CSV table of C-alpha atoms in Angstrom, one decimal:
chain,number,residue,atom,x,y,z
A,1,MET,CA,-18.4,-14.1,177.4
A,2,LEU,CA,-15.1,-12.2,177.4
A,3,VAL,CA,-12.6,-10.9,179.8
A,4,SER,CA,-13.7,-7.3,179.0
A,5,ASP,CA,-17.3,-8.3,180.3
A,6,ILE,CA,-15.9,-9.3,183.7
A,7,LEU,CA,-13.8,-6.1,183.8
A,8,LYS,CA,-16.9,-4.0,183.1
A,9,HIS,CA,-18.4,-5.5,186.2
A,10,LYS,CA,-15.5,-5.4,188.6
A,11,GLY,CA,-13.7,-2.3,187.3
A,12,GLY,CA,-10.2,-2.1,185.9
A,13,GLU,CA,-8.3,-1.1,189.0
A,14,VAL,CA,-4.8,-2.6,189.2
A,15,LYS,CA,-3.4,-2.7,192.7
A,16,THR,CA,0.3,-2.6,192.7
A,17,ALA,CA,3.3,-3.0,195.0
A,18,ARG,CA,6.9,-2.0,194.5
A,19,SER,CA,9.7,-4.6,194.3
A,20,ASP,CA,11.6,-3.1,197.2
A,21,GLU,CA,8.7,-3.3,199.6
A,22,THR,CA,9.0,-6.1,202.3
A,23,ALA,CA,7.0,-9.3,202.4
A,24,MET,CA,5.4,-7.9,205.6
A,25,CYS,CA,4.3,-4.8,203.9
A,26,VAL,CA,2.7,-6.6,201.0
A,27,ALA,CA,1.1,-9.2,203.3
A,28,LYS,CA,-0.6,-6.3,205.1
A,29,ARG,CA,-1.8,-4.8,201.9
A,30,LEU,CA,-3.2,-8.2,200.6
A,31,LYS,CA,-5.2,-8.3,203.8
A,32,SER,CA,-6.5,-4.7,203.8
A,33,GLU,CA,-7.3,-4.7,200.1
A,34,ARG,CA,-8.9,-8.2,200.3
A,35,VAL,CA,-7.1,-9.4,197.2
A,36,GLY,CA,-5.0,-12.5,196.7
A,37,ALA,CA,-2.3,-10.9,194.6
A,38,LEU,CA,-0.7,-7.6,193.8
A,39,VAL,CA,0.9,-6.6,190.5
A,40,VAL,CA,4.6,-5.6,191.1
A,41,SER,CA,5.4,-2.4,189.3
A,42,ASP,CA,8.1,0.1,190.2
A,43,ASP,CA,6.8,2.9,188.1
A,44,GLY,CA,3.1,2.0,188.3
A,45,TRP,CA,2.8,1.1,184.6
A,46,SER,CA,5.3,-1.6,183.8
A,47,LEU,CA,4.6,-5.2,184.7
A,48,ASP,CA,7.7,-6.3,186.7
A,49,GLY,CA,6.1,-9.3,188.4
A,50,ILE,CA,3.2,-10.5,190.5
A,51,ILE,CA,3.1,-11.4,194.2
A,52,SER,CA,0.4,-13.6,195.7
A,53,GLU,CA,-0.6,-15.1,199.0
A,54,ARG,CA,1.0,-18.3,197.8
A,55,ASP,CA,4.4,-16.6,197.2
A,56,ILE,CA,4.3,-15.4,200.8
A,57,ALA,CA,3.2,-18.8,202.2
A,58,PHE,CA,5.9,-20.6,200.2
A,59,GLY,CA,8.4,-17.9,201.1
A,60,LEU,CA,8.1,-19.1,204.7
A,61,ALA,CA,9.4,-22.5,203.7
A,62,ALA,CA,12.4,-20.9,202.1
A,63,HIS,CA,13.2,-18.0,204.4
A,64,GLY,CA,11.8,-19.0,207.8
A,65,ALA,CA,11.9,-16.4,210.6
A,66,GLY,CA,13.5,-13.8,208.3
A,67,LEU,CA,10.6,-13.8,205.7
A,68,TYR,CA,9.0,-10.6,207.0
A,69,ALA,CA,12.0,-8.5,206.0
A,70,ILE,CA,12.6,-10.1,202.6
A,71,PRO,CA,11.9,-7.8,199.6
A,72,VAL,CA,9.1,-8.5,197.1
A,73,ALA,CA,11.8,-8.8,194.4
A,74,ASP,CA,13.0,-12.1,196.0
A,75,LEU,CA,9.5,-13.6,196.3
A,76,MET,CA,7.6,-12.5,193.3
A,77,THR,CA,6.9,-14.4,190.1
A,78,ARG,CA,8.7,-12.6,187.3
A,79,SER,CA,7.4,-14.3,184.2
A,80,VAL,CA,3.8,-13.2,184.4
A,81,ILE,CA,1.1,-14.8,182.3
A,82,THR,CA,-1.4,-12.2,181.1
A,83,CYS,CA,-4.6,-12.2,179.1
A,84,GLY,CA,-6.2,-9.7,176.8
A,85,PRO,CA,-9.7,-8.1,177.0
A,86,ARG,CA,-10.9,-10.1,174.1
A,87,ASP,CA,-9.9,-13.5,175.4
A,88,SER,CA,-12.8,-15.7,176.4
A,89,ILE,CA,-13.6,-16.8,179.9
A,90,ALA,CA,-13.1,-20.4,178.8
A,91,GLN,CA,-9.6,-19.6,177.7
A,92,VAL,CA,-8.9,-17.9,181.1
A,93,MET,CA,-10.3,-20.9,182.9
A,94,SER,CA,-8.1,-23.2,181.0
A,95,VAL,CA,-4.9,-21.1,181.7
A,96,MET,CA,-5.8,-20.8,185.4
A,97,THR,CA,-6.3,-24.6,185.8
A,98,GLN,CA,-3.4,-25.7,183.7
A,99,ARG,CA,-0.8,-23.3,185.0
A,100,ARG,CA,-2.2,-23.4,188.5
A,101,ILE,CA,-2.5,-19.7,188.9
A,102,ARG,CA,-5.3,-17.6,190.3
A,103,HIS,CA,-4.6,-14.1,188.9
A,104,LEU,CA,-4.1,-12.9,185.4
A,105,PRO,CA,-3.3,-9.3,184.7
A,106,VAL,CA,-5.2,-8.0,181.7
A,107,ARG,CA,-3.1,-6.2,179.1
A,108,ASP,CA,-4.4,-4.2,176.2
A,109,GLY,CA,-1.3,-3.5,174.1
A,110,ASN,CA,1.2,-2.2,176.6
A,111,ARG,CA,-1.4,-0.9,179.1
A,112,LEU,CA,-2.5,-2.9,182.1
A,113,ILE,CA,-6.3,-2.5,182.3
A,114,GLY,CA,-7.2,-4.9,185.1
A,115,VAL,CA,-6.7,-8.2,186.9
A,116,ILE,CA,-8.9,-11.2,186.6
A,117,SER,CA,-8.9,-13.6,189.5
A,118,ILE,CA,-10.2,-17.2,189.8
A,119,GLY,CA,-12.8,-15.7,192.2
A,120,ASP,CA,-14.1,-13.4,189.4
A,121,VAL,CA,-14.3,-16.3,187.0
A,122,LEU,CA,-16.2,-18.4,189.5
A,123,LYS,CA,-18.7,-15.6,190.2
A,124,HIS,CA,-19.4,-15.5,186.5
A,125,ARG,CA,-19.8,-19.3,186.6
A,126,LEU,CA,-22.3,-18.9,189.5
A,127,GLY,CA,-24.4,-16.7,187.3
A,128,GLU,CA,-24.5,-19.4,184.6
A,129,LEU,CA,-25.3,-22.1,187.1
A,130,GLU,CA,-28.1,-19.9,188.5
A,131,LEU,CA,-29.5,-19.5,185.0
A,132,GLU,CA,-29.3,-23.2,184.5
A,133,ALA,CA,-31.1,-24.0,187.8
A,134,ASN,CA,-33.9,-21.5,186.9
A,135,VAL,CA,-34.4,-23.0,183.5
A,136,LEU,CA,-34.6,-26.5,185.0
A,137,ARG,CA,-37.1,-25.2,187.6
A,138,ASP,CA,-39.2,-23.4,185.1
A,139,TYR,CA,-39.2,-26.5,182.9
A,140,ALA,CA,-40.3,-28.7,185.8
A,141,ILE,CA,-43.1,-26.2,186.6
A,142,ALA,CA,-44.2,-26.0,183.0
A,143,ARG,CA,-44.4,-29.8,182.8
A,144,GLY,CA,-46.4,-29.8,186.0
B,1,MET,CA,-6.2,-34.5,179.4
B,2,SER,CA,-8.4,-36.6,181.7
B,3,PRO,CA,-11.4,-38.4,180.4
B,4,VAL,CA,-14.2,-36.1,179.5
B,5,SER,CA,-17.1,-36.0,182.0
B,6,THR,CA,-20.3,-37.5,180.8
B,7,ASN,CA,-22.7,-35.5,182.9
B,8,HIS,CA,-23.7,-33.3,180.0
B,9,ILE,CA,-24.5,-36.1,177.7
B,10,LYS,CA,-28.3,-36.6,177.7
B,11,ARG,CA,-29.5,-40.1,178.2
B,12,LYS,CA,-31.7,-41.8,175.6
B,13,GLY,CA,-35.1,-40.3,175.3
B,14,GLU,CA,-34.3,-37.4,177.6
B,15,GLY,CA,-34.4,-33.8,176.5
B,16,PRO,CA,-31.4,-31.5,177.3
B,17,MET,CA,-33.5,-30.1,180.1
B,18,LYS,CA,-33.5,-33.4,181.9
B,19,ARG,CA,-29.8,-33.1,182.5
B,20,ARG,CA,-29.2,-33.4,186.2
B,21,ILE,CA,-27.7,-30.7,188.3
B,22,SER,CA,-24.0,-31.2,189.2
B,23,LYS,CA,-23.4,-32.5,192.7
B,24,VAL,CA,-20.3,-32.3,194.9
B,25,SER,CA,-19.8,-36.1,194.3
B,26,ASP,CA,-19.4,-35.3,190.6
B,27,ILE,CA,-16.4,-33.0,191.1
B,28,ILE,CA,-14.8,-34.1,194.3
B,29,SER,CA,-11.0,-34.4,193.9
B,30,LYS,CA,-9.7,-37.8,193.1
B,31,LYS,CA,-6.7,-36.9,195.2
B,32,PRO,CA,-6.6,-38.0,198.8
B,33,VAL,CA,-7.5,-35.3,201.3
B,34,HIS,CA,-4.4,-33.7,202.9
B,35,THR,CA,-4.6,-33.2,206.6
B,36,ILE,CA,-2.2,-31.7,209.1
B,37,LYS,CA,-2.1,-32.0,212.9
B,38,SER,CA,-2.9,-28.9,215.0
B,39,ASP,CA,0.5,-29.1,216.9
B,40,GLU,CA,2.6,-28.9,213.7
B,41,THR,CA,4.3,-25.6,213.0
B,42,ILE,CA,3.4,-23.1,210.3
B,43,GLY,CA,6.9,-23.6,208.8
B,44,SER,CA,6.1,-27.3,208.4
B,45,LEU,CA,2.6,-26.4,206.9
B,46,SER,CA,4.2,-24.1,204.4
B,47,ARG,CA,6.5,-26.9,203.2
B,48,LYS,CA,3.6,-29.4,203.0
B,49,LEU,CA,1.4,-27.0,201.0
B,50,GLN,CA,4.3,-26.6,198.6
B,51,LYS,CA,5.0,-30.3,198.3
B,52,GLU,CA,1.4,-31.4,197.9
B,53,ARG,CA,0.6,-28.4,195.6
B,54,VAL,CA,-2.5,-27.5,197.5
B,55,GLY,CA,-3.7,-24.1,198.8
B,56,ALA,CA,-5.3,-25.3,202.0
B,57,MET,CA,-5.3,-28.3,204.4
B,58,VAL,CA,-7.9,-29.7,206.8
B,59,VAL,CA,-6.6,-29.7,210.3
B,60,SER,CA,-7.2,-33.0,212.0
B,61,ASP,CA,-5.5,-34.8,214.8
B,62,ASP,CA,-7.0,-38.3,213.9
B,63,GLY,CA,-7.0,-37.9,210.2
B,64,THR,CA,-10.8,-37.9,209.8
B,65,SER,CA,-12.5,-35.5,212.2
B,66,ILE,CA,-12.2,-31.7,211.4
B,67,ALA,CA,-10.6,-29.5,213.9
B,68,GLY,CA,-10.2,-26.6,211.5
B,69,ILE,CA,-8.9,-25.5,208.2
B,70,ILE,CA,-5.7,-23.5,207.3
B,71,SER,CA,-4.7,-21.9,204.0
B,72,GLU,CA,-2.0,-20.0,202.2
B,73,ARG,CA,-4.0,-16.9,203.0
B,74,ASP,CA,-3.9,-17.6,206.7
B,75,ILE,CA,-0.1,-17.6,206.5
B,76,ALA,CA,0.1,-14.4,204.5
B,77,TYR,CA,-2.4,-12.6,206.7
B,78,ALA,CA,-0.6,-13.5,209.9
B,79,LEU,CA,2.9,-12.4,208.7
B,80,SER,CA,2.6,-8.7,209.7
B,81,LEU,CA,1.3,-9.5,213.1
B,82,HIS,CA,3.6,-12.4,214.0
B,83,ARG,CA,6.7,-11.5,211.9
B,84,SER,CA,9.7,-13.7,212.9
B,85,ASN,CA,7.6,-15.9,215.2
B,86,LEU,CA,5.2,-17.0,212.5
B,87,HIS,CA,7.1,-20.1,211.3
B,88,GLU,CA,7.4,-21.5,214.8
B,89,MET,CA,3.7,-21.0,215.7
B,90,THR,CA,1.4,-24.0,215.7
B,91,VAL,CA,-1.3,-24.7,213.1
B,92,GLY,CA,-3.8,-24.8,215.9
B,93,ALA,CA,-3.1,-21.2,216.8
B,94,LEU,CA,-3.7,-19.9,213.3
B,95,MET,CA,-6.4,-22.1,211.9
B,96,THR,CA,-10.0,-21.2,211.2
B,97,ARG,CA,-12.1,-23.2,213.6
B,98,LYS,CA,-15.5,-22.6,212.3
B,99,VAL,CA,-15.2,-24.6,209.1
B,100,ILE,CA,-17.8,-24.3,206.3
B,101,THR,CA,-18.2,-27.9,204.9
B,102,CYS,CA,-20.4,-29.5,202.4
B,103,SER,CA,-21.7,-33.0,201.8
B,104,LEU,CA,-21.4,-35.3,198.7
B,105,ASN,CA,-25.0,-34.7,197.8
B,106,ASP,CA,-24.9,-30.9,197.9
B,107,ARG,CA,-25.3,-29.0,194.6
B,108,VAL,CA,-22.1,-27.5,193.2
B,109,TYR,CA,-24.1,-24.4,192.7
B,110,ASP,CA,-24.6,-24.0,196.5
B,111,VAL,CA,-21.0,-24.6,197.2
B,112,VAL,CA,-19.9,-22.1,194.7
B,113,ARG,CA,-22.3,-19.5,196.1
B,114,GLN,CA,-20.9,-20.1,199.5
B,115,MET,CA,-17.3,-19.6,198.3
B,116,GLY,CA,-18.3,-16.3,196.9
B,117,GLU,CA,-20.3,-15.1,199.9
B,118,CYS,CA,-17.7,-16.3,202.5
B,119,HIS,CA,-14.7,-15.3,200.4
B,120,ILE,CA,-13.2,-18.8,200.6
B,121,ARG,CA,-11.6,-21.1,198.1
B,122,HIS,CA,-11.7,-24.5,199.8
B,123,VAL,CA,-14.7,-26.4,201.2
B,124,PRO,CA,-14.1,-29.8,202.9
B,125,VAL,CA,-16.5,-32.5,202.1
B,126,VAL,CA,-17.9,-34.4,205.1
B,127,ASP,CA,-19.6,-37.8,205.0
B,128,SER,CA,-20.9,-39.4,208.2
B,129,GLY,CA,-18.7,-37.1,210.3
B,130,LYS,CA,-15.6,-37.9,208.4
B,131,VAL,CA,-13.7,-35.7,205.9
B,132,VAL,CA,-13.7,-37.4,202.6
B,133,GLY,CA,-12.6,-34.7,200.2
B,134,MET,CA,-12.1,-31.1,199.4
B,135,VAL,CA,-13.8,-28.9,196.8
B,136,GLY,CA,-11.5,-26.1,195.6
B,137,MET,CA,-12.3,-23.3,193.2
B,138,ARG,CA,-10.1,-25.0,190.7
B,139,ASP,CA,-12.1,-28.2,190.8
B,140,VAL,CA,-15.2,-26.3,189.9
B,141,LEU,CA,-13.5,-24.7,186.9
B,142,GLU,CA,-11.9,-28.0,185.8
B,143,GLN,CA,-15.3,-29.6,185.8
B,144,ARG,CA,-16.7,-26.8,183.7
B,145,LEU,CA,-13.9,-27.0,181.2
B,146,GLU,CA,-14.5,-30.8,180.8
B,147,GLU,CA,-18.1,-30.0,180.3
B,148,LEU,CA,-17.4,-27.4,177.6
B,149,GLU,CA,-15.0,-29.8,175.9
B,150,GLY,CA,-17.7,-32.5,176.0
B,151,ASN,CA,-20.2,-30.1,174.3
B,152,LEU,CA,-17.6,-29.3,171.7
B,153,HIS,CA,-17.0,-33.0,171.1
B,154,LEU,CA,-20.7,-33.7,170.8
B,155,MET,CA,-21.2,-30.8,168.4
B,156,LYS,CA,-18.4,-32.0,166.2
B,157,LYS,CA,-20.0,-35.4,166.1
B,158,LEU,CA,-23.3,-33.9,165.2
B,159,VAL,CA,-21.7,-31.9,162.4
B,160,VAL,CA,-20.0,-34.9,161.0
B,161,ALA,CA,-23.2,-37.0,161.2
B,162,SER,CA,-25.3,-34.5,159.4
């Protein structure tokens, strides 16, 4: 199973924010779009950073009452870890657990073709577990 | 790397199909459960989340019974409504009160399904009315990775043996 298989299912839409938007603006978008992170891109193509619910939550510790007006540029993660469409789900799982991140933008050459979240990987895992449970059940039935 | 889980290894005389289904008790975090009191501020919560490297905390005033749950997401979602007041608000004002929990004996499969359906990442584990752990999405993936590694290890041994 590859990253491209998950993208086929969920689609390759990349939701972006600009680095000069405020934390409040981005927080609002995270809520309305029901996503945990937005790719930061000033021209809509380049990968300038990524901003997540976590960056906003931690931002509160650093900025206190003033957080809502802080620009994304001051909160985002700049060195973004990405994956490719031909990476395996196991590789993605390993990066997500080891680096403690929940979102990996998918890059094909220079193009951003989607974002894989920990939730997407888990949905895939659920399908596997379901299969496993069915196999076990069928086996039990077959054995009487 | 932590020691490899042995759940996948079939016992003597058992076919691979006899492998048992993973339970919450197999993957529950070895870390202690982090709780926060409902009268603490969101600012203090934010510092604690960062320090403990967790995405959510059980809200409990006595350390064992669950009053609610609060996550990074709750903080982010509340920012546009509460703006500069957010960091002085109390955890109790922002927490989710209807907490979805699981027990040690529940199947991991059911917990994962619930995470997907309810759009949540953390499910507290309750045993005899007390919170004893937390299952996070990451725990589920970590267990799967250990399992995959174990399979690979087994396969290598088989190849060497043959």
